[in-house]
């Protein structure tokens, strides 16, 4: 068959693969930089950045959801809390070792996510988003109501050492870094898998996905469960890096933070993108700690600005550039 | 599944509220043949496809394939039975490359599941490499071998049509439904498309083409059914249809084509 | 028990008003406006500032000014996200979250985190019927809700804009073919919604007090009402509001007021399981 003249661009395999290498190099560079960072920074920053990295996993979970299901959640603090409290309870009760706790916390969060998304699986995404609002608001309530189990306001202690002989600050940092690497690796690799391709197709064209074997309901449930699993994984790491879990760390506001981070990172599943998003939501509150109202306004402007720039302004520029190029030819 | 499985549609009615979209349609399709389905805009051709794939539920009548009544089988189940289609309005994921969009067509044939999706299984143990190779061949088959890495968002409409065709054909389907595959193609491209569809013909395979381009339909089909206002007006070989006064009347009467 | 239910119905009316605003926007624009509560709260604060703060306007004038302000803001907000709507509802939804945060931040900036009283200018009347106390406030809420619902019904059923609104909400594509101006219909729904929001906010604030979070918290119940009643059904969301009001009141009174959000979550999930798409929904297949 002859080359169709309707092709928009010449074969651009080379250009794209160049971009790919850049992506990967950026990721590797970020990991190397983060890996060497403890050489230069003091314990305060070490702790802050450990938190940032753990927070990054939670941000990734929100990005993943938006990217794969096209739906917004403002209740992901629930799944982060599920992961964090699961690992804390497992350590305080049956004394399960760290790795086992992380695995169980991830699985439990996935199951809870599935359960939560089940009733709205066939409905418009609006329903899911709105219900996540209540999900996000109920976390502290639940934690405080059943305080015999959850430790109430004080929360629960989480062991912050896995091996003896290494300072716990360093352990927390490197565990958080490793966990973020794993999470971004999994989330990024997911895209090319059979399920990843089907879920993306279902997001854009549910009828087409059904015609090739996946209903939009199961696609959305899958995306939500994976996202909840990532959030729970992040929660268990967050518990480890803060060495405690308490209701204060999982209020509704945290979900807003996660969403802002996800949007600022442009829903990135790459480690450098996630770190940028996490750095934004870590630094802004630190710089403006005495001006709560400005944090709200800056977060709001960030959401609005990023969304408008990348959905309206950039496409408009691209169109104009294309038109001009066509004129010249 | 026998190799000579035929697709039989009996007395299918479909309506939306008071709008009768299909009226008592009974047709059967033989393996190894390419069947054309023509009719003016709004005749119900796409709706007929939707009844075959389960996107729409007929209010009366049955659709059966290989002796099995499909009415209760959901769309996904029909995909498992090898019934695939293209869409009149290209339904590719804009975030995926052309190659990845074609791999979607292999979904029911692939075995990899959650383990491959989440754990770092080497590509060749999952079936990513194999799927990619098959999809690449399918893209070459429709003449897009060089554009595998192009994002669907950047592809021209004519290219999307061809990718749809590749996605439908890649998984060795039993029944292929093509909804206006030539829309948006120029005449040389349409000629090449006719070639490609001809090569898709296989002994056990049923191919049904909806198209407004009469030359294409007349050139590739063994039989043609004409639909108007949801009812089958006439059926026959291309030669018979060409001379049928009723067909001319339908098209001239509606001022179409 | 009866007084608890009765109070639930009265508050439920306000949830219905809030939910009607959300549904108006959803029906035309197919998105949720997460800024609904914060913007309505902003309106309530303006009324407070104009009446109590040095300005000393008469109440009605302040309300009129607040409604005009709400209209202006809703036009501005729609202008910001109109283009997003043509792409994906999700991005527009996230944008409204951003707008909500900005509005919330502006309230905090201008009025601080103090709490204020903002009452309706009503006489201190109360009489009892069947052993239930009925206050002037209750009467005001019920009659305001009644008037608003009737007015909304008349506008949607009788005016050309209302016809266009119904056409767009059932089939945006067909409506565009008929030459209706989609953005005018959108604007109509956004403006109406913002006014409904301010009215609901002014009516709810007297039951507690006005703080930067009062109205946004209240709107959670309105969201629940819309989920339970169905996001594409105006009557459904009105009924949903009453259901939410009564059941929340019963739950707070007899079970555990500190678990109210958890109750709402469970209620919504249960309702979605048994009445997907709302209590009044009839499911229609989508076009392929
Ligand atoms: N989901 C639906 N709801 C209501 N009416 C529908 C639906 N799907 C199709 N129709 C109507 O059914 C009729 C047949 O539509 P269909 O798309 O099958 O026609 P077609 O033959 O494919 O036309 P074209 O050549 O324009 O593609 C049209 O009048 C259309 O409006
Ligand atoms: Mg059609």
Short mmCIF file of C-alpha atoms in Angstrom, two decimals, chain A residues 1-13 16 20 67 185-186 189-201 203-215 222-223 226 322, chain B residues 55 75-76 79 85 87 90-96 100 103-105 107-108 110 112-114 116-121 128 142-147 149-150 154 156 159 162 167 186 189 192-193 196:
data_model
loop_
_atom_site.label_atom_id
_atom_site.label_comp_id
_atom_site.label_asym_id
_atom_site.label_seq_id
_atom_site.Cartn_x
_atom_site.Cartn_y
_atom_site.Cartn_z
CA UNK A 1 0.00 0.00 0.00
CA UNK A 2 1.29 3.40 -0.88
CA UNK A 3 2.26 5.99 1.66
CA UNK A 4 -0.92 7.86 2.60
CA UNK A 5 -0.63 11.54 1.85
CA UNK A 6 -2.87 12.25 4.82
CA UNK A 7 -0.11 11.61 7.32
CA UNK A 8 0.29 14.67 9.49
CA UNK A 9 4.00 14.37 10.09
CA UNK A 10 6.87 12.54 8.52
CA UNK A 11 7.98 9.39 10.28
CA UNK A 12 9.17 10.70 13.58
CA UNK A 13 10.41 7.57 15.23
CA UNK A 16 10.42 10.31 19.71
CA UNK A 20 12.54 8.80 25.43
CA UNK A 67 -4.30 9.77 34.03
CA UNK A 185 8.84 2.38 38.01
CA UNK A 186 5.68 0.30 38.43
CA UNK A 189 5.77 0.45 33.26
CA UNK A 190 2.06 -0.17 33.73
CA UNK A 191 1.30 1.98 30.72
CA UNK A 192 2.74 -0.50 28.26
CA UNK A 193 1.06 -3.54 29.74
CA UNK A 194 -2.00 -5.18 28.27
CA UNK A 195 -4.16 -3.78 31.06
CA UNK A 196 -2.60 -0.34 30.85
CA UNK A 197 -3.36 -0.04 27.15
CA UNK A 198 -6.91 -1.27 27.62
CA UNK A 199 -7.58 1.08 30.54
CA UNK A 200 -6.33 4.05 28.54
CA UNK A 201 -8.50 3.04 25.60
CA UNK A 203 -10.87 6.11 29.30
CA UNK A 204 -10.98 7.74 25.86
CA UNK A 205 -13.42 5.44 24.09
CA UNK A 206 -15.35 3.09 26.36
CA UNK A 207 -17.18 1.54 23.41
CA UNK A 208 -13.96 0.69 21.64
CA UNK A 209 -12.46 -0.87 24.75
CA UNK A 210 -15.58 -3.00 25.18
CA UNK A 211 -15.37 -4.10 21.56
CA UNK A 212 -11.86 -5.38 22.25
CA UNK A 213 -12.60 -7.06 25.52
CA UNK A 214 -12.64 -4.69 28.47
CA UNK A 215 -15.71 -2.97 29.86
CA UNK A 222 -8.79 -1.49 37.96
CA UNK A 223 -7.44 2.03 37.72
CA UNK A 226 -4.11 0.38 41.52
CA UNK A 322 1.50 24.66 13.00
CA UNK B 55 -23.40 -2.26 21.92
CA UNK B 75 -19.93 -6.89 23.98
CA UNK B 76 -16.85 -8.17 25.75
CA UNK B 79 -14.94 -9.87 21.35
CA UNK B 85 -15.07 -3.88 14.36
CA UNK B 87 -15.75 2.67 14.32
CA UNK B 90 -12.19 6.76 14.85
CA UNK B 91 -11.99 5.53 18.43
CA UNK B 92 -8.26 5.47 19.13
CA UNK B 93 -6.75 6.53 22.40
CA UNK B 94 -5.04 9.83 21.69
CA UNK B 95 -2.42 9.24 24.35
CA UNK B 96 -1.19 6.01 22.77
CA UNK B 100 0.04 0.71 20.96
CA UNK B 103 -1.80 -3.81 20.25
CA UNK B 104 -5.20 -3.16 21.85
CA UNK B 105 -6.64 -5.33 19.08
CA UNK B 107 -6.23 -7.94 23.90
CA UNK B 108 -8.29 -11.11 23.86
CA UNK B 110 -2.91 -12.12 25.09
CA UNK B 112 -0.59 -11.44 30.42
CA UNK B 113 -2.51 -10.05 33.37
CA UNK B 114 -1.88 -8.23 36.59
CA UNK B 116 2.90 -8.58 34.04
CA UNK B 117 1.25 -5.20 34.55
CA UNK B 118 2.67 -4.56 38.01
CA UNK B 119 5.81 -6.63 38.50
CA UNK B 120 9.03 -6.30 36.50
CA UNK B 121 8.54 -9.43 34.45
CA UNK B 128 4.74 -7.67 25.23
CA UNK B 142 -2.04 -1.26 6.14
CA UNK B 143 1.00 0.73 4.97
CA UNK B 144 1.82 2.55 8.17
CA UNK B 145 4.94 0.62 9.11
CA UNK B 146 7.00 3.80 9.38
CA UNK B 147 4.61 5.56 11.71
CA UNK B 149 5.71 5.64 17.12
CA UNK B 150 3.41 8.47 16.05
CA UNK B 154 -1.05 13.80 15.97
CA UNK B 156 -4.49 12.68 10.38
CA UNK B 159 -4.32 7.54 9.11
CA UNK B 162 -6.13 2.68 8.66
CA UNK B 167 -6.45 -2.93 15.14
CA UNK B 186 -8.46 10.10 -1.32
CA UNK B 189 -5.60 5.60 -0.88
CA UNK B 192 -4.94 0.71 -1.79
CA UNK B 193 -7.51 0.15 0.95
CA UNK B 196 -5.83 -4.40 1.91
#
